[in-house]
Amino acid sequence: MIPNLYIIYRFGFFIDMKRINFYKWLLIFGLIMPVFCNAQSVKDADSKNAKGIVFIENSWSEALHQAHIKNKYIFVDCYATWCGPCTLLRNATFKNNKAADFYNQNFINVSIDMERGEGPALAQQWGITAYPTLIVFDSNGKPVFGTLGYIGAKDLIKFGKQALEKTAD
């Protein structure tokens, strides 16, 4: 009688079922664990070392609150979802490490869709007629400096430095 731990293979070889189960679980573990490890590293990267400028999304009141607490200027990205240059700013310029470090350190950053939520009212209040529009406000919500259209990372840093040198009227 053959013990149930062994099975006779087609050509007469004996195969140890314990080893097959061990290798099967090792294979499954080896395929699944990298998924969990990768998910953890992505989560850590997002929370600790965020890549790109970190924006408050669609909340002018939250940006004002944060600016008042931290005594920082507010950098506002006024965009529309259909705007090609706005998408290019978001995907290229705002992802630049030097620009991100500069803006994350010196500003409260807010990105507002000017066609949804509080965006239309703010667009009317601020006189925005084209996108993308980038505006810097002081911590009290008074405009300091602005520009219209797409700009690259170097020019964005230059824009931020110029805004920091100005005071609200």
Coordinates of N, CA and C in Angstrom, one line a residue:
M1 N 0.8 -1.2 0.0 CA 0.0 0.0 0.0 C 0.9 1.2 0.0
I2 N 0.5 2.2 -0.8 CA 1.3 3.5 -0.9 C 0.8 4.5 0.1
P3 N 1.7 5.1 0.9 CA 1.2 6.1 1.8 C 0.6 7.3 1.1
N4 N -0.4 7.9 1.7 CA -1.1 9.0 1.1 C -0.2 10.3 0.9
L5 N 0.9 10.3 1.4 CA 1.8 11.5 1.2 C 2.5 11.4 -0.1
Y6 N 2.5 10.2 -0.7 CA 3.2 10.1 -2.0 C 2.2 9.7 -3.0
I7 N 2.6 10.1 -4.2 CA 1.7 9.7 -5.3 C 2.7 9.2 -6.4
I8 N 2.3 8.2 -7.1 CA 3.1 7.7 -8.2 C 2.8 8.5 -9.4
Y9 N 3.9 9.1 -9.9 CA 3.8 9.9 -11.1 C 3.7 8.9 -12.3
R10 N 3.3 9.4 -13.4 CA 3.0 8.7 -14.6 C 4.1 7.8 -15.1
F11 N 5.4 8.2 -14.8 CA 6.5 7.5 -15.3 C 7.2 6.7 -14.2
G12 N 6.5 6.6 -13.1 CA 7.0 5.7 -12.0 C 7.7 6.5 -10.9
F13 N 7.9 7.8 -11.0 CA 8.5 8.6 -10.0 C 7.6 8.9 -8.8
F14 N 8.2 8.9 -7.7 CA 7.4 9.2 -6.5 C 7.5 10.7 -6.2
I15 N 6.4 11.4 -6.0 CA 6.4 12.8 -5.7 C 5.9 13.0 -4.3
D16 N 6.6 13.8 -3.5 CA 6.2 14.1 -2.1 C 5.2 15.2 -2.2
M17 N 4.0 14.9 -1.7 CA 2.9 15.9 -1.7 C 3.1 17.0 -0.8
K18 N 3.9 16.8 0.3 CA 4.2 17.9 1.3 C 5.1 18.9 0.5
R19 N 6.0 18.5 -0.3 CA 6.8 19.4 -1.0 C 6.0 20.2 -2.0
I20 N 5.1 19.5 -2.7 CA 4.3 20.2 -3.7 C 3.5 21.3 -3.0
N21 N 2.9 21.0 -1.9 CA 2.1 22.0 -1.2 C 3.0 23.1 -0.7
F22 N 4.2 22.8 -0.2 CA 5.1 23.8 0.2 C 5.5 24.8 -1.0
Y23 N 5.8 24.2 -2.1 CA 6.2 25.0 -3.3 C 5.0 25.8 -3.8
K24 N 3.8 25.2 -3.7 CA 2.6 25.9 -4.2 C 2.3 27.1 -3.3
W25 N 2.4 27.0 -2.0 CA 2.2 28.1 -1.1 C 3.4 29.1 -1.2
L26 N 4.6 28.7 -1.4 CA 5.7 29.6 -1.6 C 5.5 30.4 -2.9
L27 N 5.0 29.8 -4.0 CA 4.7 30.5 -5.2 C 3.6 31.6 -5.0
I28 N 2.5 31.1 -4.3 CA 1.4 32.1 -4.0 C 1.9 33.2 -3.2
F29 N 2.6 32.9 -2.1 CA 3.1 33.9 -1.2 C 4.1 34.9 -2.0
G30 N 4.9 34.3 -2.9 CA 5.8 35.2 -3.7 C 5.1 36.1 -4.7
L31 N 4.0 35.6 -5.1 CA 3.2 36.5 -6.1 C 2.4 37.5 -5.4
I32 N 1.9 37.2 -4.2 CA 1.0 38.2 -3.5 C 1.7 39.2 -2.7
M33 N 2.8 38.8 -2.0 CA 3.5 39.8 -1.1 C 4.0 41.0 -1.8
P34 N 4.6 40.9 -3.0 CA 5.0 42.2 -3.6 C 3.9 43.2 -3.8
V35 N 2.7 42.7 -4.1 CA 1.6 43.6 -4.2 C 1.3 44.4 -3.0
F36 N 1.3 43.7 -1.8 CA 1.1 44.4 -0.5 C 2.3 45.3 -0.2
C37 N 3.5 44.9 -0.5 CA 4.7 45.7 -0.2 C 4.7 47.0 -1.1
N38 N 4.3 46.8 -2.3 CA 4.3 48.0 -3.2 C 3.2 48.9 -2.8
A39 N 2.0 48.4 -2.4 CA 0.9 49.3 -1.9 C 1.4 50.1 -0.7
Q40 N 2.1 49.5 0.2 CA 2.6 50.2 1.4 C 3.6 51.3 1.0
S41 N 4.5 51.0 0.1 CA 5.5 52.0 -0.3 C 4.8 53.2 -1.0
V42 N 3.8 52.9 -1.8 CA 3.1 54.0 -2.5 C 2.4 54.8 -1.5
K43 N 1.7 54.2 -0.5 CA 1.0 54.9 0.5 C 2.0 55.8 1.3
D44 N 3.1 55.2 1.7 CA 4.1 56.0 2.5 C 4.6 57.2 1.7
A45 N 4.9 56.9 0.4 CA 5.4 58.0 -0.5 C 4.4 59.1 -0.6
D46 N 3.1 58.8 -0.6 CA 2.1 59.8 -0.7 C 2.0 60.7 0.5
S47 N 2.1 60.0 1.7 CA 1.9 60.7 2.9 C 3.1 61.4 3.4
K48 N 4.3 60.9 3.2 CA 5.5 61.5 3.7 C 6.3 62.4 2.7
N49 N 6.5 61.8 1.6 CA 7.3 62.6 0.5 C 6.4 62.8 -0.7
A50 N 5.4 63.6 -0.6 CA 4.5 63.8 -1.7 C 5.2 64.3 -2.9
K51 N 4.9 63.7 -4.0 CA 5.6 64.2 -5.2 C 4.8 65.3 -5.9
G52 N 5.3 66.4 -6.0 CA 4.6 67.5 -6.6 C 4.1 68.5 -5.6
I53 N 3.5 69.6 -6.1 CA 2.9 70.6 -5.2 C 1.7 70.0 -4.5
V54 N 1.6 70.1 -3.2 CA 0.5 69.6 -2.5 C -0.6 70.7 -2.4
F55 N -1.8 70.4 -3.0 CA -2.9 71.3 -3.1 C -4.0 71.0 -2.2
I56 N -4.6 72.0 -1.6 CA -6.0 71.8 -1.1 C -6.9 71.9 -2.3
E57 N -7.8 70.9 -2.4 CA -8.7 70.9 -3.6 C -10.0 71.6 -3.3
N58 N -10.3 72.6 -4.2 CA -11.6 73.2 -4.2 C -12.1 73.8 -2.9
S59 N -11.3 74.3 -2.1 CA -11.7 74.9 -0.8 C -11.0 76.2 -0.5
W60 N -11.5 77.3 -0.9 CA -10.9 78.6 -0.7 C -10.9 78.9 0.8
S61 N -12.0 78.5 1.5 CA -12.1 78.8 2.9 C -11.1 78.0 3.7
E62 N -10.8 76.8 3.4 CA -9.8 76.0 4.1 C -8.4 76.6 3.8
A63 N -8.1 77.1 2.6 CA -6.9 77.7 2.3 C -6.7 79.0 3.1
L64 N -7.7 79.8 3.2 CA -7.7 81.0 4.0 C -7.4 80.7 5.5
H65 N -8.1 79.7 6.0 CA -7.9 79.2 7.3 C -6.4 78.8 7.6
Q66 N -5.9 78.0 6.7 CA -4.5 77.5 6.8 C -3.5 78.6 6.7
A67 N -3.8 79.5 5.8 CA -2.8 80.7 5.6 C -2.8 81.6 6.8
H68 N -4.0 81.8 7.4 CA -4.1 82.6 8.6 C -3.3 82.0 9.8
I69 N -3.5 80.7 9.9 CA -2.8 79.9 11.0 C -1.3 79.9 10.8
K70 N -0.8 79.7 9.6 CA 0.6 79.5 9.3 C 1.3 80.8 8.9
N71 N 0.5 81.9 8.7 CA 1.0 83.2 8.3 C 1.8 83.0 7.0
K72 N 1.1 82.4 6.0 CA 1.7 82.2 4.7 C 0.8 82.8 3.6
Y73 N 1.4 83.1 2.5 CA 0.7 83.5 1.3 C 0.0 82.3 0.7
I74 N -1.1 82.5 -0.1 CA -1.8 81.5 -0.7 C -1.6 81.5 -2.2
F75 N -1.2 80.3 -2.7 CA -1.0 80.2 -4.2 C -2.2 79.5 -4.7
V76 N -2.9 80.1 -5.7 CA -4.2 79.5 -6.2 C -4.0 79.2 -7.7
D77 N -4.3 77.9 -8.0 CA -4.3 77.5 -9.4 C -5.8 77.5 -9.8
C78 N -6.2 78.4 -10.6 CA -7.6 78.5 -11.1 C -7.6 77.8 -12.5
Y79 N -8.4 76.7 -12.5 CA -8.4 75.9 -13.7 C -9.8 75.5 -14.2
A80 N -9.9 74.9 -15.3 CA -11.1 74.3 -15.8 C -10.7 72.9 -16.3
T81 N -11.6 71.9 -16.2 CA -11.3 70.6 -16.5 C -11.0 70.4 -18.0
W82 N -11.6 71.2 -18.9 CA -11.5 71.1 -20.3 C -10.2 71.8 -20.8
C83 N -9.5 72.5 -20.0 CA -8.4 73.3 -20.4 C -7.1 72.5 -20.5
G84 N -6.6 72.5 -21.7 CA -5.3 71.7 -22.0 C -4.1 72.3 -21.3
P85 N -3.8 73.6 -21.3 CA -2.7 74.1 -20.6 C -2.8 73.9 -19.1
C86 N -4.1 73.9 -18.5 CA -4.3 73.6 -17.1 C -3.8 72.2 -16.8
T87 N -4.1 71.2 -17.6 CA -3.7 69.8 -17.5 C -2.2 69.7 -17.6
L88 N -1.6 70.4 -18.5 CA -0.2 70.4 -18.7 C 0.5 71.0 -17.4
L89 N 0.0 72.1 -16.9 CA 0.5 72.6 -15.6 C 0.5 71.5 -14.5
R90 N -0.6 70.9 -14.4 CA -0.8 69.9 -13.3 C 0.1 68.7 -13.5
N91 N 0.2 68.2 -14.7 CA 1.0 67.0 -15.0 C 2.5 67.2 -15.1
A92 N 2.9 68.4 -15.5 CA 4.3 68.7 -15.7 C 4.9 69.7 -14.7
T93 N 4.5 70.9 -14.8 CA 5.1 72.0 -13.9 C 4.9 71.7 -12.5
F94 N 3.7 71.4 -12.0 CA 3.4 71.2 -10.6 C 4.1 69.9 -10.1
K95 N 4.5 69.0 -10.9 CA 5.2 67.8 -10.5 C 6.7 68.0 -10.4
N96 N 7.2 69.1 -10.9 CA 8.7 69.3 -10.8 C 9.1 69.4 -9.3
N97 N 10.2 68.7 -9.0 CA 10.6 68.6 -7.6 C 11.1 70.0 -7.0
K98 N 11.8 70.8 -7.8 CA 12.2 72.1 -7.3 C 11.1 73.0 -7.1
A99 N 10.1 73.0 -8.0 CA 9.0 73.9 -7.9 C 8.1 73.4 -6.7
A100 N 8.0 72.1 -6.6 CA 7.2 71.5 -5.5 C 7.8 71.9 -4.1
D101 N 9.1 71.7 -4.0 CA 9.7 72.0 -2.7 C 9.5 73.5 -2.4
F102 N 9.7 74.4 -3.4 CA 9.6 75.8 -3.1 C 8.1 76.2 -2.7
Y103 N 7.2 75.7 -3.4 CA 5.8 76.1 -3.2 C 5.2 75.4 -1.9
N104 N 5.6 74.1 -1.6 CA 5.2 73.5 -0.4 C 5.7 74.1 0.8
Q105 N 6.9 74.7 0.7 CA 7.6 75.3 1.9 C 7.1 76.7 2.1
N106 N 6.8 77.5 1.0 CA 6.5 78.9 1.2 C 5.0 79.3 1.1
F107 N 4.1 78.4 0.6 CA 2.8 78.8 0.3 C 1.8 77.8 0.9
I108 N 0.6 78.2 1.0 CA -0.6 77.3 1.2 C -1.1 77.2 -0.3
N109 N -1.2 76.1 -0.8 CA -1.5 75.9 -2.2 C -2.9 75.4 -2.3
V110 N -3.7 76.0 -3.2 CA -5.1 75.6 -3.4 C -5.4 75.5 -4.9
S111 N -6.0 74.5 -5.3 CA -6.4 74.3 -6.7 C -7.9 74.3 -6.8
I112 N -8.5 75.2 -7.6 CA -9.9 75.4 -7.7 C -10.4 75.3 -9.1
D113 N -11.4 74.4 -9.3 CA -12.1 74.2 -10.6 C -13.1 75.4 -10.6
M114 N -12.8 76.3 -11.5 CA -13.6 77.6 -11.6 C -15.0 77.4 -12.2
E115 N -15.3 76.2 -12.5 CA -16.7 76.0 -13.1 C -17.5 75.1 -12.2
R116 N -17.1 74.7 -11.1 CA -17.8 73.9 -10.1 C -17.7 74.4 -8.7
G117 N -18.7 74.1 -7.9 CA -18.7 74.4 -6.5 C -18.6 76.0 -6.3
E118 N -17.7 76.4 -5.5 CA -17.5 77.8 -5.2 C -16.7 78.5 -6.3
G119 N -16.2 77.8 -7.3 CA -15.4 78.3 -8.4 C -16.1 79.5 -9.2
P120 N -17.3 79.3 -9.7 CA -17.9 80.4 -10.5 C -18.0 81.7 -9.7
A121 N -18.4 81.6 -8.4 CA -18.5 82.9 -7.6 C -17.1 83.5 -7.5
L122 N -16.1 82.7 -7.2 CA -14.7 83.2 -7.1 C -14.2 83.8 -8.4
A123 N -14.5 83.1 -9.5 CA -14.1 83.6 -10.8 C -14.7 85.0 -11.1
Q124 N -16.0 85.2 -10.7 CA -16.6 86.5 -10.9 C -16.0 87.5 -9.9
Q125 N -15.8 87.1 -8.7 CA -15.2 88.0 -7.7 C -13.8 88.5 -8.1
W126 N -13.0 87.5 -8.6 CA -11.6 87.8 -8.9 C -11.5 88.3 -10.4
G127 N -12.5 88.3 -11.2 CA -12.4 88.8 -12.6 C -11.7 87.8 -13.5
I128 N -11.8 86.6 -13.3 CA -11.1 85.6 -14.1 C -11.9 85.2 -15.3
T129 N -11.2 85.4 -16.5 CA -11.9 85.1 -17.7 C -11.2 84.1 -18.6
A130 N -10.0 83.7 -18.2 CA -9.2 82.7 -19.0 C -8.5 81.8 -18.1
Y131 N -8.1 80.6 -18.6 CA -7.4 79.6 -17.8 C -6.2 79.1 -18.5
P132 N -5.2 78.6 -17.8 CA -5.1 78.7 -16.3 C -4.7 80.1 -15.9
T133 N -5.2 80.4 -14.7 CA -4.8 81.7 -14.0 C -4.2 81.3 -12.7
L134 N -3.0 81.9 -12.4 CA -2.3 81.6 -11.2 C -2.3 82.9 -10.4
I135 N -2.8 82.9 -9.1 CA -2.8 84.1 -8.3 C -2.2 83.8 -7.0
V136 N -1.5 84.8 -6.4 CA -1.0 84.7 -5.1 C -1.8 85.7 -4.2
F137 N -2.3 85.3 -3.1 CA -3.0 86.1 -2.1 C -2.2 86.2 -0.8
D138 N -2.4 87.3 -0.1 CA -1.8 87.3 1.2 C -2.7 86.4 2.2
S139 N -2.3 86.3 3.4 CA -3.0 85.5 4.4 C -4.4 86.0 4.7
N140 N -4.7 87.2 4.3 CA -6.0 87.7 4.6 C -6.9 87.6 3.3
G141 N -6.4 87.1 2.2 CA -7.2 86.9 1.0 C -7.2 88.0 0.1
K142 N -6.2 88.9 0.2 CA -6.1 90.1 -0.7 C -5.1 89.7 -1.8
P143 N -5.4 89.9 -3.1 CA -4.5 89.5 -4.2 C -3.2 90.3 -4.2
V144 N -2.1 89.6 -4.4 CA -0.8 90.2 -4.4 C -0.1 90.2 -5.8
F145 N -0.3 89.1 -6.5 CA 0.4 88.9 -7.8 C -0.3 87.8 -8.6
G146 N -0.3 87.9 -9.9 CA -0.9 86.9 -10.7 C -0.4 86.8 -12.1
T147 N -0.7 85.7 -12.8 CA -0.3 85.5 -14.2 C -1.3 84.6 -14.9
L148 N -1.3 84.7 -16.2 CA -2.3 84.0 -17.0 C -1.5 83.1 -18.0
G149 N -2.0 81.8 -18.1 CA -1.5 80.9 -19.1 C -0.5 79.9 -18.5
Y150 N 0.0 79.0 -19.4 CA 0.9 78.0 -18.9 C 2.3 78.6 -18.7
I151 N 3.0 78.1 -17.6 CA 4.4 78.5 -17.4 C 5.1 77.2 -17.0
G152 N 6.4 77.2 -17.3 CA 7.2 76.1 -16.9 C 7.7 76.2 -15.4
A153 N 8.4 75.2 -15.0 CA 8.8 75.1 -13.5 C 9.7 76.3 -13.1
K154 N 10.7 76.6 -14.0 CA 11.6 77.7 -13.6 C 10.9 79.0 -13.5
D155 N 10.0 79.3 -14.4 CA 9.2 80.5 -14.4 C 8.2 80.5 -13.2
L156 N 7.7 79.3 -12.9 CA 6.8 79.2 -11.7 C 7.5 79.6 -10.4
I157 N 8.7 79.1 -10.3 CA 9.5 79.5 -9.1 C 9.8 81.0 -9.1
K158 N 10.2 81.5 -10.3 CA 10.4 83.0 -10.4 C 9.2 83.8 -10.0
F159 N 8.0 83.3 -10.5 CA 6.7 83.9 -10.2 C 6.5 83.9 -8.7
G160 N 6.7 82.8 -8.0 CA 6.5 82.7 -6.6 C 7.5 83.6 -5.8
K161 N 8.7 83.7 -6.3 CA 9.7 84.6 -5.6 C 9.2 86.1 -5.7
Q162 N 8.8 86.4 -6.9 CA 8.3 87.8 -7.1 C 7.1 88.1 -6.2
A163 N 6.2 87.1 -6.1 CA 5.0 87.3 -5.3 C 5.4 87.5 -3.8
L164 N 6.4 86.7 -3.3 CA 6.8 86.8 -1.9 C 7.4 88.2 -1.6
E165 N 7.9 88.9 -2.6 CA 8.5 90.2 -2.4 C 7.5 91.3 -2.4
K166 N 6.3 91.0 -2.9 CA 5.2 92.0 -2.9 C 4.3 92.0 -1.7
T167 N 3.7 93.0 -1.4 CA 2.7 93.1 -0.4 C 1.3 93.5 -1.0
A168 N 0.3 93.0 -0.3 CA -1.1 93.3 -0.8 C -1.3 94.8 -0.8
D169 N -2.1 95.3 -1.8 CA -2.4 96.7 -1.9 C -3.5 97.1 -0.9

